[in-house]
PDB file of C-alpha atoms and ligand atoms in Angstrom:
ATOM      1  CA  MET A   1     108.627 104.406  64.696  1.00  0.00           C
ATOM      2  CA  THR A   2     109.066 106.123  68.136  1.00  0.00           C
ATOM      3  CA  THR A   3     108.354 104.452  71.535  1.00  0.00           C
ATOM      4  CA  SER A   4     107.977 106.495  74.681  1.00  0.00           C
ATOM      5  CA  THR A   5     108.417 105.359  78.126  1.00  0.00           C
ATOM      6  CA  PRO A   6     104.971 105.699  80.007  1.00  0.00           C
ATOM      7  CA  ASP A   7     105.400 108.161  83.019  1.00  0.00           C
ATOM      8  CA  LEU A   8     104.978 106.086  86.087  1.00  0.00           C
ATOM      9  CA  TRP A   9     104.741 109.061  88.335  1.00  0.00           C
ATOM     10  CA  HIS A  10     101.515 110.455  86.472  1.00  0.00           C
ATOM     11  CA  HIS A  11      99.154 110.010  89.502  1.00  0.00           C
ATOM     12  CA  TYR A  12     101.480 110.511  92.272  1.00  0.00           C
ATOM     13  CA  GLY A  13     100.238 113.668  94.410  1.00  0.00           C
ATOM     14  CA  ARG A  14      97.532 114.512  91.720  1.00  0.00           C
ATOM     15  CA  THR A  15      94.591 114.471  94.074  1.00  0.00           C
ATOM     16  CA  ARG A  16      96.309 116.593  96.885  1.00  0.00           C
ATOM     17  CA  ALA A  17      97.301 119.044  94.236  1.00  0.00           C
ATOM     18  CA  GLU A  18      93.616 119.589  93.386  1.00  0.00           C
ATOM     19  CA  THR A  19      92.843 120.988  96.897  1.00  0.00           C
ATOM     20  CA  ASP A  20      96.066 121.852  98.617  1.00  0.00           C
ATOM     21  CA  ARG A  21      98.190 124.499  96.752  1.00  0.00           C
ATOM     22  CA  ASP A  22      99.806 125.799  99.774  1.00  0.00           C
ATOM     23  CA  VAL A  23     103.505 126.139 100.542  1.00  0.00           C
ATOM     24  CA  PRO A  24     103.966 123.776 103.216  1.00  0.00           C
ATOM     25  CA  ASP A  25     104.711 125.434 106.882  1.00  0.00           C
ATOM     26  CA  SER A  26     106.777 122.395 107.950  1.00  0.00           C
ATOM     27  CA  PHE A  27     109.703 120.212 106.261  1.00  0.00           C
ATOM     28  CA  TYR A  28     109.649 116.542 107.189  1.00  0.00           C
ATOM     29  CA  TRP A  29     111.977 113.982 106.258  1.00  0.00           C
ATOM     30  CA  THR A  30     110.096 110.930 107.393  1.00  0.00           C
ATOM     31  CA  TRP A  31     107.916 108.440 105.369  1.00  0.00           C
ATOM     32  CA  GLY A  32     104.797 109.799 107.469  1.00  0.00           C
ATOM     33  CA  GLN A  33     105.744 113.428 106.719  1.00  0.00           C
ATOM     34  CA  ASP A  34     104.483 114.279 110.308  1.00  0.00           C
ATOM     35  CA  SER A  35     107.544 113.897 112.593  1.00  0.00           C
ATOM     36  CA  GLY A  36     111.255 113.868 112.915  1.00  0.00           C
ATOM     37  CA  PRO A  37     113.949 116.394 112.117  1.00  0.00           C
ATOM     38  CA  GLY A  38     113.410 119.473 109.993  1.00  0.00           C
ATOM     39  CA  THR A  39     115.633 121.740 107.812  1.00  0.00           C
ATOM     40  CA  GLU A  40     118.472 121.913 110.340  1.00  0.00           C
ATOM     41  CA  VAL A  41     119.807 118.733 108.845  1.00  0.00           C
ATOM     42  CA  LEU A  42     120.607 120.449 105.782  1.00  0.00           C
ATOM     43  CA  GLY A  43     122.995 122.974 107.439  1.00  0.00           C
ATOM     44  CA  GLY A  44     123.224 126.599 106.535  1.00  0.00           C
ATOM     45  CA  LEU A  45     120.988 127.716 103.780  1.00  0.00           C
ATOM     46  CA  ASP A  46     121.435 131.392 103.668  1.00  0.00           C
ATOM     47  CA  GLY A  47     122.818 132.274 100.245  1.00  0.00           C
ATOM     48  CA  ALA A  48     123.093 128.551  99.341  1.00  0.00           C
ATOM     49  CA  HIS A  49     122.649 127.007  95.951  1.00  0.00           C
ATOM     50  CA  VAL A  50     120.278 123.961  96.670  1.00  0.00           C
ATOM     51  CA  ALA A  51     118.801 120.978  94.685  1.00  0.00           C
ATOM     52  CA  ASP A  52     116.107 118.622  95.414  1.00  0.00           C
ATOM     53  CA  LEU A  53     116.595 115.449  93.464  1.00  0.00           C
ATOM     54  CA  GLY A  54     113.411 113.951  92.432  1.00  0.00           C
ATOM     55  CA  ALA A  55     111.348 116.682  93.730  1.00  0.00           C
ATOM     56  CA  GLY A  56     107.804 115.651  92.782  1.00  0.00           C
ATOM     57  CA  SER A  57     105.489 118.389  93.080  1.00  0.00           C
ATOM     58  CA  ALA A  58     108.266 120.599  94.748  1.00  0.00           C
ATOM     59  CA  ARG A  59     106.583 121.134  97.883  1.00  0.00           C
ATOM     60  CA  HIS A  60     109.654 120.587 100.077  1.00  0.00           C
ATOM     61  CA  ALA A  61     111.608 122.891  97.598  1.00  0.00           C
ATOM     62  CA  ALA A  62     108.951 125.574  97.732  1.00  0.00           C
ATOM     63  CA  HIS A  63     108.969 125.412 101.656  1.00  0.00           C
ATOM     64  CA  LEU A  64     112.886 126.141 101.572  1.00  0.00           C
ATOM     65  CA  ALA A  65     112.564 128.963  98.731  1.00  0.00           C
ATOM     66  CA  THR A  66     110.255 130.921 100.870  1.00  0.00           C
ATOM     67  CA  ARG A  67     110.864 129.961 104.525  1.00  0.00           C
ATOM     68  CA  HIS A  68     114.763 130.357 104.244  1.00  0.00           C
ATOM     69  CA  GLN A  69     117.013 132.707 102.312  1.00  0.00           C
ATOM     70  CA  PRO A  70     118.780 130.348  99.792  1.00  0.00           C
ATOM     71  CA  ALA A  71     120.299 131.779  96.606  1.00  0.00           C
ATOM     72  CA  ARG A  72     118.230 129.290  94.593  1.00  0.00           C
ATOM     73  CA  VAL A  73     116.540 126.124  94.922  1.00  0.00           C
ATOM     74  CA  ASP A  74     116.358 123.718  91.757  1.00  0.00           C
ATOM     75  CA  ALA A  75     113.501 121.143  92.026  1.00  0.00           C
ATOM     76  CA  VAL A  76     114.851 118.372  89.449  1.00  0.00           C
ATOM     77  CA  ASP A  77     112.344 115.672  88.298  1.00  0.00           C
ATOM     78  CA  SER A  78     112.312 113.309  85.434  1.00  0.00           C
ATOM     79  CA  SER A  79     108.588 112.933  85.428  1.00  0.00           C
ATOM     80  CA  PRO A  80     106.866 115.387  82.877  1.00  0.00           C
ATOM     81  CA  ALA A  81     103.594 115.117  84.968  1.00  0.00           C
ATOM     82  CA  GLN A  82     105.566 115.995  88.242  1.00  0.00           C
ATOM     83  CA  SER A  83     107.281 118.915  86.686  1.00  0.00           C
ATOM     84  CA  ALA A  84     104.025 120.322  85.216  1.00  0.00           C
ATOM     85  CA  MET A  85     102.371 119.830  88.627  1.00  0.00           C
ATOM     86  CA  ALA A  86     105.195 121.649  90.280  1.00  0.00           C
ATOM     87  CA  ALA A  87     105.398 124.282  87.792  1.00  0.00           C
ATOM     88  CA  ASP A  88     101.515 125.041  88.162  1.00  0.00           C
ATOM     89  CA  LEU A  89     101.596 125.089  92.030  1.00  0.00           C
ATOM     90  CA  PHE A  90     104.928 126.928  92.597  1.00  0.00           C
ATOM     91  CA  GLY A  91     106.165 128.432  89.158  1.00  0.00           C
ATOM     92  CA  HIS A  92     105.312 131.748  90.821  1.00  0.00           C
ATOM     93  CA  LEU A  93     108.220 131.465  93.130  1.00  0.00           C
ATOM     94  CA  ALA A  94     110.762 131.814  90.289  1.00  0.00           C
ATOM     95  CA  PRO A  95     113.580 132.735  90.107  1.00  0.00           C
ATOM     96  CA  CYS A  96     114.306 131.595  93.941  1.00  0.00           C
ATOM     97  CA  LEU A  97     112.670 128.316  92.991  1.00  0.00           C
ATOM     98  CA  ARG A  98     113.306 126.840  89.588  1.00  0.00           C
ATOM     99  CA  ILE A  99     111.549 123.778  88.185  1.00  0.00           C
ATOM    100  CA  VAL A 100     114.000 121.711  86.226  1.00  0.00           C
ATOM    101  CA  SER A 101     112.590 118.782  84.051  1.00  0.00           C
ATOM    102  CA  GLY A 102     115.086 116.221  83.481  1.00  0.00           C
ATOM    103  CA  ASN A 103     117.107 113.207  84.481  1.00  0.00           C
ATOM    104  CA  VAL A 104     118.745 113.876  87.844  1.00  0.00           C
ATOM    105  CA  THR A 105     122.153 111.999  87.120  1.00  0.00           C
ATOM    106  CA  ALA A 106     122.286 114.117  83.527  1.00  0.00           C
ATOM    107  CA  HIS A 107     121.463 117.361  85.590  1.00  0.00           C
ATOM    108  CA  LEU A 108     124.055 116.873  88.222  1.00  0.00           C
ATOM    109  CA  GLN A 109     126.767 115.965  85.556  1.00  0.00           C
ATOM    110  CA  SER A 110     126.084 119.108  83.831  1.00  0.00           C
ATOM    111  CA  MET A 111     126.606 121.163  87.030  1.00  0.00           C
ATOM    112  CA  PRO A 112     130.007 120.615  88.272  1.00  0.00           C
ATOM    113  CA  ALA A 113     130.840 121.994  91.730  1.00  0.00           C
ATOM    114  CA  ALA A 114     127.670 123.992  91.522  1.00  0.00           C
ATOM    115  CA  TYR A 115     125.767 123.082  94.672  1.00  0.00           C
ATOM    116  CA  ASP A 116     126.133 123.740  98.487  1.00  0.00           C
ATOM    117  CA  VAL A 117     123.288 121.428  99.415  1.00  0.00           C
ATOM    118  CA  LEU A 118     121.631 118.407  97.598  1.00  0.00           C
ATOM    119  CA  TYR A 119     118.774 116.559  99.091  1.00  0.00           C
ATOM    120  CA  SER A 120     116.211 113.930  98.304  1.00  0.00           C
ATOM    121  CA  VAL A 121     113.125 113.041 100.335  1.00  0.00           C
ATOM    122  CA  PHE A 122     112.209 109.606  99.054  1.00  0.00           C
ATOM    123  CA  GLY A 123     113.094 111.074  95.661  1.00  0.00           C
ATOM    124  CA  ALA A 124     115.522 110.119  93.037  1.00  0.00           C
ATOM    125  CA  VAL A 125     117.939 108.555  95.371  1.00  0.00           C
ATOM    126  CA  ASP A 126     115.132 105.859  95.806  1.00  0.00           C
ATOM    127  CA  PHE A 127     114.964 105.127  92.000  1.00  0.00           C
ATOM    128  CA  VAL A 128     118.254 105.575  90.124  1.00  0.00           C
ATOM    129  CA  ASP A 129     121.343 103.230  90.617  1.00  0.00           C
ATOM    130  CA  PRO A 130     123.389 104.739  93.318  1.00  0.00           C
ATOM    131  CA  ARG A 131     126.580 103.832  91.722  1.00  0.00           C
ATOM    132  CA  GLU A 132     125.511 106.494  88.885  1.00  0.00           C
ATOM    133  CA  LEU A 133     123.781 108.772  91.178  1.00  0.00           C
ATOM    134  CA  LEU A 134     126.149 109.302  94.086  1.00  0.00           C
ATOM    135  CA  PRO A 135     129.306 109.949  92.055  1.00  0.00           C
ATOM    136  CA  ALA A 136     127.318 112.566  90.102  1.00  0.00           C
ATOM    137  CA  ALA A 137     126.047 114.090  92.994  1.00  0.00           C
ATOM    138  CA  ALA A 138     129.555 114.259  94.623  1.00  0.00           C
ATOM    139  CA  MET A 139     130.674 115.986  91.525  1.00  0.00           C
ATOM    140  CA  ALA A 140     127.845 118.620  91.578  1.00  0.00           C
ATOM    141  CA  LEU A 141     128.811 119.669  95.125  1.00  0.00           C
ATOM    142  CA  ARG A 142     131.252 122.409  96.058  1.00  0.00           C
ATOM    143  CA  PRO A 143     133.952 121.201  98.366  1.00  0.00           C
ATOM    144  CA  GLY A 144     132.435 120.741 101.809  1.00  0.00           C
ATOM    145  CA  GLY A 145     129.018 120.483 100.418  1.00  0.00           C
ATOM    146  CA  ARG A 146     126.310 118.453 101.758  1.00  0.00           C
ATOM    147  CA  LEU A 147     123.999 115.566 100.524  1.00  0.00           C
ATOM    148  CA  VAL A 148     121.130 114.573 102.669  1.00  0.00           C
ATOM    149  CA  PHE A 149     118.420 111.935 101.899  1.00  0.00           C
ATOM    150  CA  SER A 150     115.529 110.076 103.281  1.00  0.00           C
ATOM    151  CA  THR A 151     115.066 106.666 102.105  1.00  0.00           C
ATOM    152  CA  LEU A 152     113.081 103.626 103.192  1.00  0.00           C
ATOM    153  CA  ALA A 153     114.688 101.742 106.023  1.00  0.00           C
ATOM    154  CA  HIS A 154     112.709  98.552 104.766  1.00  0.00           C
ATOM    155  CA  TYR A 155     110.265  97.870 102.250  1.00  0.00           C
ATOM    156  CA  LEU A 156     106.725  98.756 102.604  1.00  0.00           C
ATOM    157  CA  SER A 157     105.735  95.081 102.834  1.00  0.00           C
ATOM    158  CA  GLY A 158     107.941  94.702 105.777  1.00  0.00           C
ATOM    159  CA  SER A 159     110.644  92.682 103.969  1.00  0.00           C
ATOM    160  CA  PRO A 160     114.045  93.787 105.257  1.00  0.00           C
ATOM    161  CA  ALA A 161     116.223  96.208 103.007  1.00  0.00           C
ATOM    162  CA  GLN A 162     118.966  94.505 100.538  1.00  0.00           C
ATOM    163  CA  ALA A 163     122.239  93.761 102.181  1.00  0.00           C
ATOM    164  CA  ASP A 164     123.860  94.169  98.512  1.00  0.00           C
ATOM    165  CA  VAL A 165     123.426  96.745  95.785  1.00  0.00           C
ATOM    166  CA  VAL A 166     120.400  95.333  94.378  1.00  0.00           C
ATOM    167  CA  ALA A 167     117.093  97.058  93.230  1.00  0.00           C
ATOM    168  CA  GLY A 168     113.868  95.295  94.373  1.00  0.00           C
ATOM    169  CA  ARG A 169     110.708  95.857  92.051  1.00  0.00           C
ATOM    170  CA  ILE A 170     107.900  97.785  93.440  1.00  0.00           C
ATOM    171  CA  GLY A 171     104.192  98.136  92.076  1.00  0.00           C
ATOM    172  CA  ALA A 172     103.447 101.040  89.785  1.00  0.00           C
ATOM    173  CA  LYS A 173     100.797 102.440  87.318  1.00  0.00           C
ATOM    174  CA  THR A 174     100.856 103.799  83.881  1.00  0.00           C
ATOM    175  CA  PRO A 175      98.991 106.981  83.071  1.00  0.00           C
ATOM    176  CA  ASP A 176      96.263 104.530  81.898  1.00  0.00           C
ATOM    177  CA  GLY A 177      95.987 102.815  85.119  1.00  0.00           C
ATOM    178  CA  GLU A 178      97.649  99.581  84.047  1.00  0.00           C
ATOM    179  CA  ALA A 179      99.822  97.838  86.571  1.00  0.00           C
ATOM    180  CA  THR A 180     103.424  97.409  86.150  1.00  0.00           C
ATOM    181  CA  THR A 181     106.616  97.435  88.297  1.00  0.00           C
ATOM    182  CA  MET A 182     109.557  99.824  88.745  1.00  0.00           C
ATOM    183  CA  PRO A 183     112.852  99.482  90.425  1.00  0.00           C
ATOM    184  CA  ARG A 184     113.459 100.944  93.861  1.00  0.00           C
ATOM    185  CA  TRP A 185     116.758 100.802  95.811  1.00  0.00           C
ATOM    186  CA  VAL A 186     115.935  99.902  99.466  1.00  0.00           C
ATOM    187  CA  LEU A 187     119.393  99.205 101.047  1.00  0.00           C
ATOM    188  CA  GLU A 188     120.680  98.418 104.342  1.00  0.00           C
ATOM    189  CA  GLU A 189     122.440 101.344 106.183  1.00  0.00           C
ATOM    190  CA  HIS A 190     126.169  99.783 105.748  1.00  0.00           C
ATOM    191  CA  VAL A 191     125.437  99.348 102.188  1.00  0.00           C
ATOM    192  CA  TRP A 192     124.670 103.100 101.583  1.00  0.00           C
ATOM    193  CA  VAL A 193     127.603 104.184 103.824  1.00  0.00           C
ATOM    194  CA  LYS A 194     129.960 102.064 101.563  1.00  0.00           C
ATOM    195  CA  LEU A 195     128.433 103.328  98.381  1.00  0.00           C
ATOM    196  CA  LEU A 196     128.782 106.932  99.438  1.00  0.00           C
ATOM    197  CA  ASP A 197     132.459 106.240 100.695  1.00  0.00           C
ATOM    198  CA  GLN A 198     133.054 104.822  97.122  1.00  0.00           C
ATOM    199  CA  ALA A 199     131.578 107.830  95.567  1.00  0.00           C
ATOM    200  CA  GLY A 200     134.072 110.177  97.366  1.00  0.00           C
ATOM    201  CA  PHE A 201     131.943 111.317 100.421  1.00  0.00           C
ATOM    202  CA  THR A 202     133.191 111.844 103.842  1.00  0.00           C
ATOM    203  CA  ASP A 203     131.594 112.370 107.278  1.00  0.00           C
ATOM    204  CA  ILE A 204     128.724 109.974 106.608  1.00  0.00           C
ATOM    205  CA  ALA A 205     126.161 109.652 109.302  1.00  0.00           C
ATOM    206  CA  ALA A 206     122.733 107.733 109.111  1.00  0.00           C
ATOM    207  CA  GLU A 207     119.950 107.672 111.574  1.00  0.00           C
ATOM    208  CA  VAL A 208     116.800 105.474 111.649  1.00  0.00           C
ATOM    209  CA  TRP A 209     113.405 107.182 112.469  1.00  0.00           C
ATOM    210  CA  PRO A 210     110.672 104.676 113.422  1.00  0.00           C
ATOM    211  CA  ALA A 211     107.368 104.105 111.468  1.00  0.00           C
ATOM    212  CA  ALA A 212     104.296 105.605 112.819  1.00  0.00           C
ATOM    213  CA  GLU A 213     101.413 103.282 113.981  1.00  0.00           C
ATOM    214  CA  GLY A 214      99.092 102.058 110.955  1.00  0.00           C
ATOM    215  CA  PRO A 215      98.874 100.391 107.660  1.00  0.00           C
ATOM    216  CA  ARG A 216     101.678 101.160 104.955  1.00  0.00           C
ATOM    217  CA  THR A 217     104.025 102.718 107.203  1.00  0.00           C
ATOM    218  CA  ALA A 218     107.864 102.460 107.131  1.00  0.00           C
ATOM    219  CA  ALA A 219     110.690 103.414 109.164  1.00  0.00           C
ATOM    220  CA  THR A 220     112.880 106.093 107.543  1.00  0.00           C
ATOM    221  CA  LEU A 221     116.721 106.053 107.047  1.00  0.00           C
ATOM    222  CA  LEU A 222     118.283 109.471 107.024  1.00  0.00           C
ATOM    223  CA  VAL A 223     121.671 109.835 105.674  1.00  0.00           C
ATOM    224  CA  THR A 224     123.949 112.716 105.722  1.00  0.00           C
ATOM    225  CA  ALA A 225     127.428 112.707 103.615  1.00  0.00           C
ATOM    226  CA  HIS A 226     129.931 115.682 102.520  1.00  0.00           C
ATOM    227  CA  ARG A 227     132.008 116.274  99.696  1.00  0.00           C
ATOM    228  CA  PRO A 228     135.492 116.563 101.402  1.00  0.00           C
ATOM    229  CA  THR A 229     136.907 120.129 101.509  1.00  0.00           C
ATOM    230  CA  GLY A 230     139.982 121.058  99.481  1.00  0.00           C
ATOM    231  CA  CYS A 231     139.299 118.706  96.452  1.00  0.00           C
TER     232      CYS A 231
HETATM  233  C1  LIG B   1     108.109 109.146  95.718  1.00  0.00           C
HETATM  234  S1  LIG B   1     108.334 110.455  94.730  1.00  0.00           S
HETATM  235  C2  LIG B   1     108.851 111.619  95.884  1.00  0.00           C
HETATM  236  C3  LIG B   1     108.574 113.094  95.309  1.00  0.00           C
HETATM  237  C4  LIG B   1     108.939 114.221  96.364  1.00  0.00           C
HETATM  238  N1  LIG B   1     110.455 114.008  97.029  1.00  0.00           N
HETATM  239  C5  LIG B   1     108.109 114.187  97.675  1.00  0.00           C
HETATM  240  O1  LIG B   1     108.514 113.884  98.766  1.00  0.00           O
HETATM  241  O2  LIG B   1     106.798 114.217  97.257  1.00  0.00           O
HETATM  242  C6  LIG B   1     109.777 110.133  93.696  1.00  0.00           C
HETATM  243  C7  LIG B   1     110.023 111.119  92.765  1.00  0.00           C
HETATM  244  O3  LIG B   1     111.482 110.707  92.163  1.00  0.00           O
HETATM  245  C8  LIG B   1     111.299 111.103  90.722  1.00  0.00           C
HETATM  246  N2  LIG B   1     112.449 110.525  90.036  1.00  0.00           N
HETATM  247  C9  LIG B   1     112.730 109.102  89.904  1.00  0.00           C
HETATM  248  N3  LIG B   1     113.536 108.785  89.103  1.00  0.00           N
HETATM  249  C10 LIG B   1     114.219 110.150  88.709  1.00  0.00           C
HETATM  250  C11 LIG B   1     115.320 110.544  87.872  1.00  0.00           C
HETATM  251  N4  LIG B   1     116.064 109.476  87.239  1.00  0.00           N
HETATM  252  N5  LIG B   1     115.469 111.816  87.854  1.00  0.00           N
HETATM  253  C12 LIG B   1     114.825 112.784  88.471  1.00  0.00           C
HETATM  254  N6  LIG B   1     113.731 112.414  89.088  1.00  0.00           N
HETATM  255  C13 LIG B   1     113.439 111.059  89.357  1.00  0.00           C
HETATM  256  C14 LIG B   1     110.065 110.712  90.331  1.00  0.00           C
HETATM  257  O4  LIG B   1     109.729 111.380  89.074  1.00  0.00           O
HETATM  258  C15 LIG B   1     109.213 111.251  91.519  1.00  0.00           C
HETATM  259  O5  LIG B   1     108.550 112.683  91.388  1.00  0.00           O
END
């Protein structure tokens, strides 16, 4: 007997994909996707090997692949639905954009010292145990390489972020529309900094970008860290 895990990202971005097939003109990190810093946070991208961790439909990755001159951007996502959507929307941008369907930790572990830049926009960094993902990310970066991620500064309910390495449970939907839950890592800034330090990162910086007005908005925690040079 085989059992399969339902794809809890089946519905995400589906409605937008029906009408909006364009590569976005801007790259945003914040929850509202309408303000804050842009790609300058990633450092130099010319000739860089880049991966988006939990890329979803790969809109951010498509922007980097077309508006900058990286060697390649890998859009990694474990959701078959998201990878299929990404391939449908932006598959034509190969080989500069590569859609990689699979678990981000396994992918990073198979790519030692392969990347100059890794990033996540409310992506896999929010949904994978950081004690597994962050060491794998450090190993997949070249010395001096950079990890940047945006994550929730607090839960969407307004509850504060965790003061310990603990995942909360958030609502999700199966492809059939059944309500369920999944883990999400919403951690205080000092917890992220400690985890990154333990994973071998250096030059760690974090900044909070405020929530926009309105319902279901959230402040964004934007974190940057580097793999030390010379190791
Ligand atoms: C909230 S969505 C964000 C997608 C995209 N970064 C964006 O801004 O639209 C989170 C994404 O992380 C992906 N994800 C979650 N866990 C993952 C894992 N272990 N490996 C790869 N991707 C994962 C999900 O499939 C989903 O597409």
